[in-house]
Short mmCIF file of C-alpha atoms in Angstrom, two decimals:
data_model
loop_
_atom_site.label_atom_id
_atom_site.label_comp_id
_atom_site.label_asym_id
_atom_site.label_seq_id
_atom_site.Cartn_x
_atom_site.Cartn_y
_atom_site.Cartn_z
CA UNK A 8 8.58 24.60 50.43
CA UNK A 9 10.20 22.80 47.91
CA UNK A 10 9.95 24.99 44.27
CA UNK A 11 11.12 23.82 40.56
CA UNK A 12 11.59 26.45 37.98
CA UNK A 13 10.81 25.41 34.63
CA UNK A 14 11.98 27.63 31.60
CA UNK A 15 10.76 28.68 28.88
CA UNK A 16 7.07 28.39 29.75
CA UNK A 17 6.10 28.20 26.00
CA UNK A 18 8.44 28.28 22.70
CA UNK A 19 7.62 28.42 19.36
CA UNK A 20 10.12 26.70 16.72
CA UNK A 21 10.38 25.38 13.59
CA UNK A 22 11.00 22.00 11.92
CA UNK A 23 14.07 21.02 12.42
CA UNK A 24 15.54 23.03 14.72
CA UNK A 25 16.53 22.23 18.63
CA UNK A 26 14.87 23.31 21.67
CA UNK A 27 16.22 23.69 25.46
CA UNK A 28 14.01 23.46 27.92
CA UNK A 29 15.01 23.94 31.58
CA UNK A 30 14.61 22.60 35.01
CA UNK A 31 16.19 23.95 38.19
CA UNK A 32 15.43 22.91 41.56
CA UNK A 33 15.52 26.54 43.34
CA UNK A 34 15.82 25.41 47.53
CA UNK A 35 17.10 22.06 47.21
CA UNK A 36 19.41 19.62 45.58
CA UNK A 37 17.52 17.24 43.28
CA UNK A 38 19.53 14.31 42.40
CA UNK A 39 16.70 13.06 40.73
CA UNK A 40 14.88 14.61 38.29
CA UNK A 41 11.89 13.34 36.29
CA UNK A 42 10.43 14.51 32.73
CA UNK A 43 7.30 14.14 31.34
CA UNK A 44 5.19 14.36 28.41
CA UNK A 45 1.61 15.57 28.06
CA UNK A 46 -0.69 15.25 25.11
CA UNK A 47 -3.96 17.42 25.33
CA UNK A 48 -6.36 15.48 27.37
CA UNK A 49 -4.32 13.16 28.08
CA UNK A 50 -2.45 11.98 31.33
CA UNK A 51 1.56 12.63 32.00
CA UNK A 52 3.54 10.09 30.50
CA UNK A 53 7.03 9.47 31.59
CA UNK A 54 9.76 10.31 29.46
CA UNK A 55 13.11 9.69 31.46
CA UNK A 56 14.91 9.76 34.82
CA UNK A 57 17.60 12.21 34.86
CA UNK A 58 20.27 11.72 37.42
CA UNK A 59 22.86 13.53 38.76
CA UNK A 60 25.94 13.06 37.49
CA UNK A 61 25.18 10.05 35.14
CA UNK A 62 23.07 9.05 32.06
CA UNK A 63 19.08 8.98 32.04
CA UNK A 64 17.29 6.53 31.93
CA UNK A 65 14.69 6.29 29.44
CA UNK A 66 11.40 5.08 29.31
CA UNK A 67 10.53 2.31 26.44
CA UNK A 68 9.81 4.07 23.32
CA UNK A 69 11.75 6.91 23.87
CA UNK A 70 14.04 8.02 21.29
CA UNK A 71 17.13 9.46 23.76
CA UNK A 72 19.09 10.09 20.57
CA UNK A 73 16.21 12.82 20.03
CA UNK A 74 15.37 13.53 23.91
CA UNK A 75 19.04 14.54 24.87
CA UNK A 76 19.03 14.66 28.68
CA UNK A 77 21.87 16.13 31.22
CA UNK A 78 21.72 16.73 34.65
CA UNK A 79 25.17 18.07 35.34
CA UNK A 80 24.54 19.54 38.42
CA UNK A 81 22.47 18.69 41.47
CA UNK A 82 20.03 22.11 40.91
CA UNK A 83 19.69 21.46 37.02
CA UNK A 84 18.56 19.32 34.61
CA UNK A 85 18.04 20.20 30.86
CA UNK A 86 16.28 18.17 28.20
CA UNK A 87 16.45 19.17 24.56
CA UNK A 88 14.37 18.30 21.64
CA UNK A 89 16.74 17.69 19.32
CA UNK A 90 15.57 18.03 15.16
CA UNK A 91 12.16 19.21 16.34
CA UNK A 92 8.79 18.04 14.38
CA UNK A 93 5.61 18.85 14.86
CA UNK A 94 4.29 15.41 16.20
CA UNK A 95 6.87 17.18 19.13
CA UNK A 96 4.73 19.62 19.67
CA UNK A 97 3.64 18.54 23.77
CA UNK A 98 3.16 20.10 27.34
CA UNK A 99 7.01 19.16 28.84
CA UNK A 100 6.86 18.90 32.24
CA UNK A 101 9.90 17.96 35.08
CA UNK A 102 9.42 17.29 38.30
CA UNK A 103 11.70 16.75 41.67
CA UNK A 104 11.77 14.85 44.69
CA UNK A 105 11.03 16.90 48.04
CA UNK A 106 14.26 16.88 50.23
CA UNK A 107 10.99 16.36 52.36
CA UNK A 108 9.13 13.76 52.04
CA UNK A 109 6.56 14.09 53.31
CA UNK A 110 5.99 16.65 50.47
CA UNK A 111 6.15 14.17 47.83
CA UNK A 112 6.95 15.19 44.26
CA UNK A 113 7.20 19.12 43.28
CA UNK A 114 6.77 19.59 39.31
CA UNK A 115 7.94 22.62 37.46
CA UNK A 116 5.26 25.05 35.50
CA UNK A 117 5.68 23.13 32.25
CA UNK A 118 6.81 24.06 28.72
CA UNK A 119 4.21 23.96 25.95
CA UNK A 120 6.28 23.23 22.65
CA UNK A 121 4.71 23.97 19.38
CA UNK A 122 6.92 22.97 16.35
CA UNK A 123 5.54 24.97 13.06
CA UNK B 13 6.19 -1.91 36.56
CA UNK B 14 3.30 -0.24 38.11
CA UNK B 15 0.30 -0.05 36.27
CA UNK B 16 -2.86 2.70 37.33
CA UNK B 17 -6.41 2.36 36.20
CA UNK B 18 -8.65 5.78 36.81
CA UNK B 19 -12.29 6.20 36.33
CA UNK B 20 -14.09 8.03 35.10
CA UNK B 21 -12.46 9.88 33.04
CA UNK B 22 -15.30 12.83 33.31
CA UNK B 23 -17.27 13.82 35.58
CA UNK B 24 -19.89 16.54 35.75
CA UNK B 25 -21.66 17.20 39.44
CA UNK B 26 -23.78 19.98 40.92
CA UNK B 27 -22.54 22.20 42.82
CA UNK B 28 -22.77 21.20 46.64
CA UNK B 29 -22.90 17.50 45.50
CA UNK B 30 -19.93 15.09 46.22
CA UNK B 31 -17.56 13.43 43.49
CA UNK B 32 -15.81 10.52 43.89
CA UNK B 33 -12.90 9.40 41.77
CA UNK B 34 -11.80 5.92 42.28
CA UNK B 35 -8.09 4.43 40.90
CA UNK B 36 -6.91 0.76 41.46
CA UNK B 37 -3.16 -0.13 40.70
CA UNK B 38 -1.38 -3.44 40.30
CA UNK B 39 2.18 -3.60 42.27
CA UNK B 40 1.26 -4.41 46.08
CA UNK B 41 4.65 -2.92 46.43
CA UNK B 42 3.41 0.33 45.79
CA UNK B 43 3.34 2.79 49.45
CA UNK B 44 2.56 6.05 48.59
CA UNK B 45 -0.64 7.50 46.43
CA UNK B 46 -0.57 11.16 45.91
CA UNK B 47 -3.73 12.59 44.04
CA UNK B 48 -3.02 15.98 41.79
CA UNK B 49 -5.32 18.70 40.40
CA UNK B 50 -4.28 20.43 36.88
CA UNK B 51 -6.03 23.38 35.58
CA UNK B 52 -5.48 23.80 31.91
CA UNK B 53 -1.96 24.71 30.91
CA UNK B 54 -0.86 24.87 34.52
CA UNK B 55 1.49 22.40 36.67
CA UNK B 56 -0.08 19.36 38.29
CA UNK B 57 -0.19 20.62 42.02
CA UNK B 58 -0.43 18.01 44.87
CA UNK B 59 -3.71 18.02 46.83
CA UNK B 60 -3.79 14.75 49.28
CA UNK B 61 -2.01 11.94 49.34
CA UNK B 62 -1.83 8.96 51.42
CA UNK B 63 0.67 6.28 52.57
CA UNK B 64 0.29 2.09 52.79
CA UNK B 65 0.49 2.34 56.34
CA UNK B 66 -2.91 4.21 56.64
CA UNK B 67 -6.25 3.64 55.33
CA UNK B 68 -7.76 7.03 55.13
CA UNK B 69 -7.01 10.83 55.18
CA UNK B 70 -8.80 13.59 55.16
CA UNK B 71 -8.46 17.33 54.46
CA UNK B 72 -11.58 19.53 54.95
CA UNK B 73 -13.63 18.78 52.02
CA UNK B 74 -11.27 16.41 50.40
CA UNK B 75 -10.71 13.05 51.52
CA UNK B 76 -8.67 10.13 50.63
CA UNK B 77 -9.36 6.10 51.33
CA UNK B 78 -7.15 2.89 50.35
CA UNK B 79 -7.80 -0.30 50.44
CA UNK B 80 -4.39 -2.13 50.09
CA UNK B 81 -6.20 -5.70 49.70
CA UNK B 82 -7.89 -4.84 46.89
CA UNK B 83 -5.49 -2.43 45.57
CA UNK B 84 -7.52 0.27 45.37
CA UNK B 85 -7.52 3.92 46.36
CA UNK B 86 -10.31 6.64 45.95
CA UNK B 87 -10.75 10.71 46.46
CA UNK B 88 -13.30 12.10 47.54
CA UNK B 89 -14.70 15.22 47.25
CA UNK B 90 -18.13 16.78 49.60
CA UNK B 91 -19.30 20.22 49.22
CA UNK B 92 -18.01 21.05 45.53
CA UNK B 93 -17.60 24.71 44.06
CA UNK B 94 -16.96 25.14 40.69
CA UNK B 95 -12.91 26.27 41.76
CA UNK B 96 -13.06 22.68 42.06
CA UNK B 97 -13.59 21.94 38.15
CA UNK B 98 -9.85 20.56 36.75
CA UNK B 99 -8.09 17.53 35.93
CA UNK B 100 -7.71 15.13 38.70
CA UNK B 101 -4.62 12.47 38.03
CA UNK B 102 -4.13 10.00 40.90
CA UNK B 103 -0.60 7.99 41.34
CA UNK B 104 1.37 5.74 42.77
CA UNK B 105 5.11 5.17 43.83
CA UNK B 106 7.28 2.11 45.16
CA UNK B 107 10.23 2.62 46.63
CA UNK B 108 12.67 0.50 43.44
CA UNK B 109 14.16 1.71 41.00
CA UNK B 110 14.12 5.07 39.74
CA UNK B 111 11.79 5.86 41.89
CA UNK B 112 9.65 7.75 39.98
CA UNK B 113 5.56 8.01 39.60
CA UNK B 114 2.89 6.30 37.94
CA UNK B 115 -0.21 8.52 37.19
CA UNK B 116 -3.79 7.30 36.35
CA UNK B 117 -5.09 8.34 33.30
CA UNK B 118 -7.27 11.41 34.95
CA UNK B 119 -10.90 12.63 35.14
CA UNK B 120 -11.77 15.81 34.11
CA UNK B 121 -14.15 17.10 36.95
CA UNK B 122 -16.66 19.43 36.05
CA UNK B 123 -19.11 21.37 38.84
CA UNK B 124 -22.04 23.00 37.52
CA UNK B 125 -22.92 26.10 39.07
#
């Protein structure tokens, strides 16, 4: 089936600083990639729409001067937290598309983010 | 856009009983309702989901209804065992725009042994 690798799982950093966090689609070319935020107890909220090949789009409310999206290639897509503080600090989650649909959406493992 | 209501947001059941989890939704353009179960930490991971075109679905001891009229979809759950105890988020997707999902706010099941 269908499989997104999300990397790093967890990453510590401090204020200020810039974090990567990675999505590849590992079977099958996503030219659509979704990324999501979740606050403990609380339900995934959608960040952006990363697309192939052009610039997110973001949901209201998000800063994309401070989420920095790219999607330069149909396997990857990359979001960094750009000037990291610790109201950052969030479960990061992306998710694909299934090339099948009747699979519906495939989400990586997530990235817990803790900004010290 | 789409907007999903979930209740409750907890739930506690003994084991064996049934839980149901009910979510309505707004956009009558909306086709597809996958529910998702998230353990703590983990990725959401897809469990049932259903399409417009059908009203109900079922998967041994899980089970999905919708009722497009009233805009309104439900899971249900017979038999429970406490492997079952997680985060439940249902959602729903119309085929506009980017395309992308819009997930209830969860329930937090919990089955007491």
């Amino acid at each position: 089936g269908a499989v997104v690798s999300q990397h790093p799982s967890w990453v510590i950093c401090k204020s200020g600083t810039s974090v990567k966090i990675e999505c590849r689609s590992l079977d099958f070319q996503a030219t659509t990639m979704f990324w999501y935020r979740q606050f403990p107890k609380q339900s995934l909220m959608l960040m952006a729409t990363s697309n192939e090949g052009s610039k997110a789009t973001y949901e209201q409310g998000v800063e994309k001067d401070k989420f920095l999206i790219n999607h330069a290639s149909l396997t990857l897509s990359t979001l960094t937290v750009t000037s990291a503080h610790p109201e950052d600090s969030s479960f990061y989650i992306c998710s694909a598309r299934s090339p099948d649909r009747a699979s519906g959406y495939t989400f990586g493992s997530g990235t817990r983010l803790t900004v010290v | 856009g789409e907007n999903v209501e979930q209740h409750p947001s907890t739930l506690s059941v003994q084991e064996g009983d049934s839980a149901v989890i009910k979510c309505t939704y707004s956009d009558s353009a909306s086709n597809y309702f996958p529910w998702y179960k998230q353990e703590l930490g983990k990725r959401p991971q897809l469990i049932i989901d259903i399409r417009s075109n059908v009203g109900e679905k079922k998967d041994q001891r899980i089970a999905v209804t919708l009722n497009k009229t009233a805009k309104h979809f439900s899971l249900h759950i017979t038999e429970t065992q406490p492997e079952d105890s997680a985060v439940y988020f249902c959602a729903a997707y119309y085929e506009t725009g980017a395309n992308n999902l819009f997930f209830g706010t969860g329930t937090r099941l919990t089955v007491i042994p």
